[in-house]
XYZ file of C-alpha atoms in Angstrom:
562
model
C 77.191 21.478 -111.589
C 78.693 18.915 -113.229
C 77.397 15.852 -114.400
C 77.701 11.832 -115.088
C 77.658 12.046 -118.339
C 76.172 14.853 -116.495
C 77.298 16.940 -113.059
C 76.094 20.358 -112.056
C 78.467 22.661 -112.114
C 77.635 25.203 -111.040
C 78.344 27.755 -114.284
C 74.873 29.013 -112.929
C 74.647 32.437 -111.226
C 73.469 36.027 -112.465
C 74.492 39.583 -112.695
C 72.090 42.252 -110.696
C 69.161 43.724 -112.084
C 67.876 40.757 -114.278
C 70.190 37.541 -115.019
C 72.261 37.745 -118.416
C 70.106 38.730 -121.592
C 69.798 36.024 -124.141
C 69.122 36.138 -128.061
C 66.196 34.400 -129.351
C 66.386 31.634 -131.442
C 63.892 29.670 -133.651
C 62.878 25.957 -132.241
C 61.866 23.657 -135.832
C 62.453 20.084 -136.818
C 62.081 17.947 -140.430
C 60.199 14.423 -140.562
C 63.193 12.588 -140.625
C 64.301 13.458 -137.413
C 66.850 15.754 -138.082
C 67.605 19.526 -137.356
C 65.790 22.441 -138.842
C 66.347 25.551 -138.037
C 67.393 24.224 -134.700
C 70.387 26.735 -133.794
C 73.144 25.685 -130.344
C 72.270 29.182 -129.071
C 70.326 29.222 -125.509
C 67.211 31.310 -125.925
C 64.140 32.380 -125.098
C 62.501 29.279 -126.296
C 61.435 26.383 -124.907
C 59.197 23.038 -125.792
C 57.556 21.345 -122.753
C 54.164 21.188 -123.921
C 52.477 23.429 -122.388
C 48.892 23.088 -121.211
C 46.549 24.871 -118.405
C 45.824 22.416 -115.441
C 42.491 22.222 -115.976
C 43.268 20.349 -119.234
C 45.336 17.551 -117.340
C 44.043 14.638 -115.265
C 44.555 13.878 -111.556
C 47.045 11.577 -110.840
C 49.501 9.250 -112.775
C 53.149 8.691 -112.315
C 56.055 10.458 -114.144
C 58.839 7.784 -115.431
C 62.342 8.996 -115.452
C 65.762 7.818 -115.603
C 68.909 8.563 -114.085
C 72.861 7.164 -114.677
C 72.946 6.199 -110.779
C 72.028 6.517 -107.560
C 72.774 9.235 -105.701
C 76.066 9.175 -103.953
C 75.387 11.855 -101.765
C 71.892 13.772 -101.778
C 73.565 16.700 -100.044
C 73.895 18.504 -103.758
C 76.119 21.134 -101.611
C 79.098 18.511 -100.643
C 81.718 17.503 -103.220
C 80.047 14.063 -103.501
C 76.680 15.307 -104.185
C 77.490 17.879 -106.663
C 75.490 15.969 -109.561
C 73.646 17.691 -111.985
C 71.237 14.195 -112.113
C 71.171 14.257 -108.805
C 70.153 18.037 -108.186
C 67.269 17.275 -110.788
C 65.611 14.274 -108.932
C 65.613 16.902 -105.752
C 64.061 20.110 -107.977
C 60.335 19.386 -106.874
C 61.891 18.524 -102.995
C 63.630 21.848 -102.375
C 63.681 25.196 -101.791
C 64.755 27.474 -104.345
C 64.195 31.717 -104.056
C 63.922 32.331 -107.580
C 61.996 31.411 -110.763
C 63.515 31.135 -114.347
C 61.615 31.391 -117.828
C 63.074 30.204 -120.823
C 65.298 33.456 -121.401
C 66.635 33.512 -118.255
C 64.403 35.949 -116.639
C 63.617 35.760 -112.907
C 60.692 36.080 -110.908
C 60.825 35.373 -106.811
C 59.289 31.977 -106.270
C 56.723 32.697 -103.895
C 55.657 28.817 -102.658
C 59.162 29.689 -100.335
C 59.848 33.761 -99.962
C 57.412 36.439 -100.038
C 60.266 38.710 -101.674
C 63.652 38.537 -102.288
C 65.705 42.215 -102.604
C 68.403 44.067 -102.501
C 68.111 46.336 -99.769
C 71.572 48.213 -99.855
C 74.195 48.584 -101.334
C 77.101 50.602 -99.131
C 77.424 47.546 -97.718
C 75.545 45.377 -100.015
C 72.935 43.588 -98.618
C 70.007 41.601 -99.433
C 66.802 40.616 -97.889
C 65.170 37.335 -97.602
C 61.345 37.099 -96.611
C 60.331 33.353 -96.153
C 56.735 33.005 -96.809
C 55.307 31.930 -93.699
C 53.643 28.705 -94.514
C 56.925 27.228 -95.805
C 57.373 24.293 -93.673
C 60.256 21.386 -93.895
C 58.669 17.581 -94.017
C 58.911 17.320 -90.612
C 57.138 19.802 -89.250
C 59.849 22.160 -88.549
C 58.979 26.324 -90.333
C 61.500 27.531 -92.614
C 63.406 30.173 -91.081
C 66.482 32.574 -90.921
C 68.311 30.154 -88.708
C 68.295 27.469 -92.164
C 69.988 30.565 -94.373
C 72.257 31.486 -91.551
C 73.332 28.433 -91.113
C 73.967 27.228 -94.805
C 76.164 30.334 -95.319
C 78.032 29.744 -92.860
C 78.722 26.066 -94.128
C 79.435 27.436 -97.406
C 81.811 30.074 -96.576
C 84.894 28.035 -96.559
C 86.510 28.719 -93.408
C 85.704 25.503 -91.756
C 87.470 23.192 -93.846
C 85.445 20.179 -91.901
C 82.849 21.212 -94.414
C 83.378 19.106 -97.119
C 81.928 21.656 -99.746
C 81.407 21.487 -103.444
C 80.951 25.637 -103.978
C 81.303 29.491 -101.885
C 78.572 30.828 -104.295
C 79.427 34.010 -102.856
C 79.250 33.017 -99.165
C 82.498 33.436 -98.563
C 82.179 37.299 -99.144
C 79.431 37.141 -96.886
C 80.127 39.478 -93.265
C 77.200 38.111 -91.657
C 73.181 36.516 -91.737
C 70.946 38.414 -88.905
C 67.217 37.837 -88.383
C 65.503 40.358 -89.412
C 61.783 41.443 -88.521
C 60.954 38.029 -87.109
C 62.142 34.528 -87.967
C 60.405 34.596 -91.525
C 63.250 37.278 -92.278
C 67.110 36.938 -93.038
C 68.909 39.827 -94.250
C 72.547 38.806 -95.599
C 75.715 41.704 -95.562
C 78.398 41.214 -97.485
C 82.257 42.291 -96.433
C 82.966 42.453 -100.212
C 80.500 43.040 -103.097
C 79.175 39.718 -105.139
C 77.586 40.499 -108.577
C 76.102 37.507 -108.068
C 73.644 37.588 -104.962
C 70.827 36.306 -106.598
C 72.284 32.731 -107.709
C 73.266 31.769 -103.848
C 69.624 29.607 -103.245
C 68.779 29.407 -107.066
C 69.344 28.139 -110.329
C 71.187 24.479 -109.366
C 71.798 25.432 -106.077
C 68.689 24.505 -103.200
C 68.161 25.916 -99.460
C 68.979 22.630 -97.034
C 67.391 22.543 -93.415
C 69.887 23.433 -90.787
C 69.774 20.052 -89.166
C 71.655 19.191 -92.497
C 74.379 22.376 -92.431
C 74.908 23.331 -89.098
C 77.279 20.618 -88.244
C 80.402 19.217 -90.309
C 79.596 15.373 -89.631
C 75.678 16.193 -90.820
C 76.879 17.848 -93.526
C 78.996 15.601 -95.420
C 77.336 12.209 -93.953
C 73.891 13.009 -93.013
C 72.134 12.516 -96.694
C 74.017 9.890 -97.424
C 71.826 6.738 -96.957
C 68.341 8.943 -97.355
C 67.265 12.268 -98.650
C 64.941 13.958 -95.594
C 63.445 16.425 -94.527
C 62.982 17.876 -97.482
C 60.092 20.816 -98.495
C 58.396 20.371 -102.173
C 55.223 19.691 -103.563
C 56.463 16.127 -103.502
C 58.893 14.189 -100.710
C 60.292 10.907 -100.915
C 58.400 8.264 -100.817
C 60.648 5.246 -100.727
C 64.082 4.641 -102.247
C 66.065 1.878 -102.944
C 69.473 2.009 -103.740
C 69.814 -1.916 -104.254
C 67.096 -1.737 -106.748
C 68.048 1.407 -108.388
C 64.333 2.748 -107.482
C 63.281 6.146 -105.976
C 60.008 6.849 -105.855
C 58.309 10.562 -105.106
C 55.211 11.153 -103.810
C 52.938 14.116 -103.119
C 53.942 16.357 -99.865
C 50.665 15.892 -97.754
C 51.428 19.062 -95.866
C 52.570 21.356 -98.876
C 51.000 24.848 -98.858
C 51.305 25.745 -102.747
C 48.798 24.541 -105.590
C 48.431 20.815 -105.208
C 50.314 19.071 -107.576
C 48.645 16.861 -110.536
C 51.022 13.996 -110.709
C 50.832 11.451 -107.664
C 54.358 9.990 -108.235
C 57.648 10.363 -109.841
C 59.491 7.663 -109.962
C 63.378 7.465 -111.113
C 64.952 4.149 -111.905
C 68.428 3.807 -112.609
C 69.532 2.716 -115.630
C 72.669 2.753 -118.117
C 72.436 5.636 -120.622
C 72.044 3.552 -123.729
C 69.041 1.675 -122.282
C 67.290 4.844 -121.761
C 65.760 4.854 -125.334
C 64.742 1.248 -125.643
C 62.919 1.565 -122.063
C 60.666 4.745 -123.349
C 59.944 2.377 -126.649
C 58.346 0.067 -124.024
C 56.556 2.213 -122.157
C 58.775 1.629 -119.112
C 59.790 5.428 -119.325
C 57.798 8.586 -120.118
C 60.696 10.846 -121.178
C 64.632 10.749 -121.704
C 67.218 13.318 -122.545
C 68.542 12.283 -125.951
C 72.008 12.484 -127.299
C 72.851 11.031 -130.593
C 71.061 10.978 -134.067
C 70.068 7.096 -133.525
C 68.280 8.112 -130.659
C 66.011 10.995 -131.933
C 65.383 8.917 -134.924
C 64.416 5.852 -133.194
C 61.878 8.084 -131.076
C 60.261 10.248 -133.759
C 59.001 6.789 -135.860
C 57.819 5.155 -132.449
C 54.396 5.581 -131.366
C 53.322 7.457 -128.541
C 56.112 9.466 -128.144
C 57.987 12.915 -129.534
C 60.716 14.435 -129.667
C 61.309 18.076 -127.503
C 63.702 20.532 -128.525
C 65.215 23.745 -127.557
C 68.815 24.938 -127.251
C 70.454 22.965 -124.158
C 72.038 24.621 -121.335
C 74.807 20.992 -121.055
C 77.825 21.605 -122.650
C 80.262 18.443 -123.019
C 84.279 19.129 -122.146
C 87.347 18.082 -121.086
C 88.957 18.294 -117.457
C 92.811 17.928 -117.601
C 94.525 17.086 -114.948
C 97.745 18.811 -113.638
C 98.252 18.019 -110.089
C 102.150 17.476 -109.441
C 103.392 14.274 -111.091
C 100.401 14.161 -113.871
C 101.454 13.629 -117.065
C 100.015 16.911 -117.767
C 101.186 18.871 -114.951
C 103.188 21.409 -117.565
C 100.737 23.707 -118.698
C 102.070 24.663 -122.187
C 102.011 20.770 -122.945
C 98.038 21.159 -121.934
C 98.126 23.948 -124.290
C 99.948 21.932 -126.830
C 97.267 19.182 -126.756
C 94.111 21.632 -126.417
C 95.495 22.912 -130.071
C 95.684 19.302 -131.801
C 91.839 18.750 -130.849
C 89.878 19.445 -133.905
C 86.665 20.463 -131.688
C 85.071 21.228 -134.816
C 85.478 17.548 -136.168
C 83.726 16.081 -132.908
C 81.079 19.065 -133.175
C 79.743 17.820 -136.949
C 80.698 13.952 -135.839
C 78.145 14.352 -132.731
C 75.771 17.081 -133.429
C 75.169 16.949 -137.423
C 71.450 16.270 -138.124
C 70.655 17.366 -134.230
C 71.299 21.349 -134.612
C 71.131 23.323 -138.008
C 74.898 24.819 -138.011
C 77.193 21.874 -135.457
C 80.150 24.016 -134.037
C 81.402 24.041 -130.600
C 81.248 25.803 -127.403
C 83.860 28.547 -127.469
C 83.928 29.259 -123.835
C 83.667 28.294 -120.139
C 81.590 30.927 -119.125
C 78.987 31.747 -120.892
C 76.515 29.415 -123.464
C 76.209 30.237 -126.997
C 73.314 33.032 -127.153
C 73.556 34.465 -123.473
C 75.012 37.903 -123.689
C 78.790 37.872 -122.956
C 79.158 34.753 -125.505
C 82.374 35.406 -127.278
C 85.087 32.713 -128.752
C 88.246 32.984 -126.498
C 89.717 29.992 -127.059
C 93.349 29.247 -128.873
C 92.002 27.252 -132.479
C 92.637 24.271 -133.789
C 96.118 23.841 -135.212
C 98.404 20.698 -134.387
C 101.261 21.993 -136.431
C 101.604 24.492 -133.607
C 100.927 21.617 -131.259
C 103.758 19.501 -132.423
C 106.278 22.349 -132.931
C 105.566 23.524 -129.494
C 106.005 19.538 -127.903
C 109.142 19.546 -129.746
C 110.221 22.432 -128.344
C 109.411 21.400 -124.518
C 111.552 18.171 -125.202
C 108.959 15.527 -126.188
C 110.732 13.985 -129.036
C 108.846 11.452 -131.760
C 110.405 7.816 -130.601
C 108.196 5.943 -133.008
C 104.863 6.936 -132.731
C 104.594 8.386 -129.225
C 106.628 11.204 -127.893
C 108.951 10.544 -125.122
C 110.828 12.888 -122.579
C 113.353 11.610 -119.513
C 111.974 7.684 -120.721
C 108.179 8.853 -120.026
C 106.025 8.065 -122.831
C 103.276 10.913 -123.584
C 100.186 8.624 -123.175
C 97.135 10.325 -121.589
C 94.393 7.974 -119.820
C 91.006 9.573 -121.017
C 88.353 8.827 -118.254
C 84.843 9.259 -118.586
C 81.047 7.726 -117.991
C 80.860 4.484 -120.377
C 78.295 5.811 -123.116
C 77.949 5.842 -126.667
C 78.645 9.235 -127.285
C 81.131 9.601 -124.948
C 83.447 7.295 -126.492
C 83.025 8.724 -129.502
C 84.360 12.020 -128.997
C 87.822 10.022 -127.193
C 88.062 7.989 -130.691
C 88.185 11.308 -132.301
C 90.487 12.563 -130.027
C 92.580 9.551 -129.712
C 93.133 10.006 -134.035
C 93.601 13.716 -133.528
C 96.295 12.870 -130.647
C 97.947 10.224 -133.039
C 98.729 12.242 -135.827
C 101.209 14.287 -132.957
C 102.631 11.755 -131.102
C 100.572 11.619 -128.412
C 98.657 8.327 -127.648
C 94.975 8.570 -125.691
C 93.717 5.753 -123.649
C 90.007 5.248 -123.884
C 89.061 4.447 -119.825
C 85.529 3.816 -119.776
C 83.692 3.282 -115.724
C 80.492 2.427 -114.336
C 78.062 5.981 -113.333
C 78.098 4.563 -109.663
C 80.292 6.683 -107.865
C 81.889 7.925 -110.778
C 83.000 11.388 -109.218
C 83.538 10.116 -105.477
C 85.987 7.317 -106.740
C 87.199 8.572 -109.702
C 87.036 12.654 -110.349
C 87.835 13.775 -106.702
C 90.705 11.738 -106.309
C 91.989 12.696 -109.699
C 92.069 9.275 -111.103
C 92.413 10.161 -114.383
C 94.844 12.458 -117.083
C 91.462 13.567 -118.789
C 88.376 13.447 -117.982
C 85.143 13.974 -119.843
C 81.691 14.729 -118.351
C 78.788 17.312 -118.657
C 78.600 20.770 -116.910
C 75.449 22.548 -116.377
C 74.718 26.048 -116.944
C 71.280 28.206 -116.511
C 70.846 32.380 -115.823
C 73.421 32.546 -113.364
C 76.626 31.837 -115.171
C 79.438 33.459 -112.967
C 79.616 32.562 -109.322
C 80.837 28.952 -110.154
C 84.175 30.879 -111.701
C 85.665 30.355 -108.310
C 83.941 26.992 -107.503
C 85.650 25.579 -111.039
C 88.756 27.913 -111.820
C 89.778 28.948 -108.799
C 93.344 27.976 -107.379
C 92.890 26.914 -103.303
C 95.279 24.218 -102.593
C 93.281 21.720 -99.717
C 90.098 23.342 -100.811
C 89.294 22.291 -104.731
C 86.203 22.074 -104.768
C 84.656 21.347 -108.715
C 88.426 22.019 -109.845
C 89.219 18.584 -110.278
C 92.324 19.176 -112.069
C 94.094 21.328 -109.604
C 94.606 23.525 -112.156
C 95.349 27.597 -111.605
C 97.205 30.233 -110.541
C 97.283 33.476 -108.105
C 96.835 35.761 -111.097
C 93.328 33.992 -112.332
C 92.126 34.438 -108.256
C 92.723 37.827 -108.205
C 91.019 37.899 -112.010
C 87.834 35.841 -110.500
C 87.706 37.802 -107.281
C 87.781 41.256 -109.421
C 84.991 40.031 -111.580
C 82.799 38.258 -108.958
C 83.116 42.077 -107.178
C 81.644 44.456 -110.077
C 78.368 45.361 -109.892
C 78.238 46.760 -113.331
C 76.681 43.982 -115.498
C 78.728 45.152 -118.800
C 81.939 45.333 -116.823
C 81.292 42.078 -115.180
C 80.882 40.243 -118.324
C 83.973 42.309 -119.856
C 85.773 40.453 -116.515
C 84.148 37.029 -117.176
C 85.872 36.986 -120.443
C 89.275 38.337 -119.330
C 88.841 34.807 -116.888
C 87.789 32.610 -120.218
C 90.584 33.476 -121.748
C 93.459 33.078 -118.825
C 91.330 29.173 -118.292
C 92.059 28.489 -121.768
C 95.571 29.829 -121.520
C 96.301 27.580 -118.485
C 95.264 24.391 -120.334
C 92.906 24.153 -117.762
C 90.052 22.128 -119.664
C 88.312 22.483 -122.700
C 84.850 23.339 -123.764
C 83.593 20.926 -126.584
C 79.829 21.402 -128.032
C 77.003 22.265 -126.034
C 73.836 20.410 -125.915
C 71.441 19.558 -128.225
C 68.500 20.107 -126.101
C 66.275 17.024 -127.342
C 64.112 14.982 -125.182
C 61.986 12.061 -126.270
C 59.011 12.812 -124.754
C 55.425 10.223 -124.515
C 52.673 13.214 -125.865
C 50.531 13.258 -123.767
C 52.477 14.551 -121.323
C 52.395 17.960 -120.449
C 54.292 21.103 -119.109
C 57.604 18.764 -119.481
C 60.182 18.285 -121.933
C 63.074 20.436 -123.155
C 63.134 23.536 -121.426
C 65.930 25.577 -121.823
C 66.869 27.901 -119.000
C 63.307 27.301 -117.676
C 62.713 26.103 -114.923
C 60.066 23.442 -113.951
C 56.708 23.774 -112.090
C 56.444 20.128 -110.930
C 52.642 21.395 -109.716
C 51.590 21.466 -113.495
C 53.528 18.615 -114.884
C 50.978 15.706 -115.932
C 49.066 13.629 -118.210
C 46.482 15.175 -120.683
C 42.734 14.533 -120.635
């Protein structure tokens, strides 16, 4: 999912038997704040904390922050497709599977009983909804709430304003199957995938949300309801910037220890100053400053293991862009010295900066491999010559159009940054970058979807299930984009996507995956820059929170210490 400074995309799915292995790595830090043995590679560690309930007290309220309010809490439409938002709704929704810190899954029993594939000739997989599973309002979780979200996700109703397939569009059919407690999915066409389609980033939604176009794309709009987590929403404000969750008084699972969560919105580079002042209890952190600042302040730590975030750029070559040429993409993808913004942003925050090398697959999880073209703008600028942008000046021009990209992204710190470093990188070629700085309100429904922008920079997501957004992101479907904001593809990379979303064999798959990685960085399609840090500044006494790599939560066991 991709993100403000953030936004899930959706890399997030997994290959059969158990999602993609991942190579340990060591988790350390020095006094001064900085990186010790910290490595980029995801792993099998984590650092939330961790503590048995019985060693936490009852009650309190969790203190987040978040970029803006939620456009959209339908995470499945185009509009909702937020990382931030997708992680105010983890301890409101349904998801069918569990996720440790390596990337290991376990069924998550609060919502299915068991989760399996039951054939394979044709392929397909049963769902069995634990019984007391219940939406807010009453209503039982059933088959009908599966059957009807695949359908909405399949992509043949274009009404459906969608933001990913995850696989549903290979999807023959959803039946009930012993009673309503049952759904048992066949495919027409084989998805490596199956387990990613209501896990990972992506939820189950109540029927009364997917069963109907207008309900779809409108209905969460305004309010996020009904809704079936340990906790529900208790009031939200957008004028205020305030959302407040409280505990689910009908929720069936182990009763959770924190009475509220409550998620103000704020701009990124207050986030730091309001957990100095006790008006926050934790904040992702992104810049040296900021883990500094919090390890000599009171009260509060600093988290760290390998982040599953990885920063980019999202070109855009819809006809009439500046960039609509591909091999001037290329051309400019080579002059970007990803190296220089990987030590500029990262040094002192990870033991070795470098940066991400693909747009599959995160440093550590196995597949990882460096497709991409190097850093070398004397290739760059021989190959710009060579498509007819000629030096006049400082700035290339071609047919009296001056090469000058508008670089759009989230106004933060960090952010701009990484454009100053790319605008000198640009410079020394003749191209000129325009740093285009806008509010996190509505970022991707007034700026991203409509393509407002030459490039773009924002945050995509990744956990254990890292190919069944291929399609969602890379995929070529004129009138149906979905997360490919840039338009950007071909019929060659489909029929590449399709072949590798179809193998079952995991080591083929990932052979596949990387075939894809390297016809994306071929097309100029975006570029990968560094992935996350992974540090959170965290107050200490809280517990079973913090940085957790692929993990994922238990909002049931997240509170205060004794």
């Amino acid at each position: 999912m991709p993100i403000r400074a953030s936004r899930t995309t959706a890399l997030r799915w997994a290959i059969p038997v158990v999602a993609l292995g991942l190579v340990a790595t060591g988790c350390g830090s020095s006094d001064d704040g900085s990186a010790a043995g910290v490595s980029s590679a995801i792993g099998t560690s984590s650092d939330i904390n961790p503590k048995g309930v019985d060693e936490l007290r009852d009650g309190g309220n969790l203190r987040l922050a978040t970029t803006a309010y939620p456009a959209n809490w339908n995470t499945l439409s185009v509009d909702g497709n937020d990382a931030e938002i997708a992680d105010i709704e983890r301890p409101l929704m349904p998801r069918a599977f569990n996720t440790n810190a390596a990337g290991e899954l376990t069924v998550n029993h609060d919502y299915f009983t068991d989760v399996a594939l039951t054939s394979t000739s044709p392929q397909q997989v049963t769902y069995t909804i634990n019984p007391k599973a219940v939406w807010s309002d009453g209503k039982p979780i059933t088959w009908a709430d599966i059957q009807s979200q695949a359908k909405a996700l399949d992509g043949t109703d274009k009404r459906f304003l969608i933001a990913i397939t995850v696989g549903f569009d290979r999807v023959e059919k959803v039946e009930r199957g012993i009673d309503d407690h049952q759904a048992v999915i066949t495919f027409k066409q084989p998805f490596a995938e199956w387990r990613g389609q209501f896990a990972g980033n992506l939820s189950l939604f109540p029927k009364s949300v997917t069963s109907d176009p207008e309900a779809f794309n409108k209905s969460l709009v305004d309010e996020m309801s009904p809704t079936a987590g340990p906790f529900l929403v208790q009031s939200a404000d957008r004028g205020k910037g305030r959302i407040v969750l409280g505990r689910n008084p009908n929720w069936w699972g182990d009763k959770p220890k924190l009475d509220t969560i409550t998620w103000t919105v704020l701009d990124r580079n207050s986030w730091v100053g309001g957990l100095q002042n006790n008006e926050l209890d934790a904040v992702l952190l992104t810049n040296l400053d900021d883990a500094t600042t919090v390890r000599k302040s009171s009260g509060v730590v600093v988290r760290r293991a390998p982040g599953n975030r990885w920063r980019h750029i999202t070109f855009n070559g819809a006809p009439g862009s500046i960039l609509e040429d591909s091999s001037v993409r290329v051309a400019i993808s080579k002059a970007i010295d990803r190296q220089g913004i990987a030590t500029a942003v990262q040094n002192g925050l990870v033991e070795n900066p470098k940066p991400l090398n693909s747009h599959v697959f995160l440093e550590g999880q196995a597949g990882y491999q460096n497709n991409s073209l190097g850093f070398d703008p004397d290739a760059a600028a021989e190959e710009l010559d060579a498509l007819g942008w000629k030096l006049n000046g400082d700035t290339r021009e071609k047919d009296g159009r001056k090469l000058v990209i508008r670089d759009v992204m989230y106004k933060d710190d960090t952010w701009v940054q990484i454009a100053q470093i790319i605008q000198q990188n640009l410079a020394r070629i003749g191209v000129r970058l325009i740093v285009d700085t806008k509010p996190g309100a509505n970022f991707f429904t007034d700026v991203i979807n409509p393509g407002d922008f030459d490039a773009a920079q924002f945050v995509y997501v990744g956990d254990a299930f890292p190919l069944s957004s291929i399609p969602q992101t890379y995929g070529f479907h004129p009138g149906d984009w979905q997360n490919n904001f840039g338009h950007i593809g071909s019929p060659e990379l489909n029929t590449l996507i399709d072949q590798t979303l179809s193998e079952l064999d995991p080591k083929k798959a990932i052979d596949l995956a990387n075939e894809v990685d390297r016809k994306v960085f071929e097309e100029g399609h975006s570029l990968p820059l560094t992935q996350s840090e992974g540090n959170w500044g965290v107050r200490s006494d809280i517990a079973n929170f913090g940085s957790p790599g692929l993990a994922s939560y238990d909002y049931t066991k997240i509170g205060f210490v004794k």
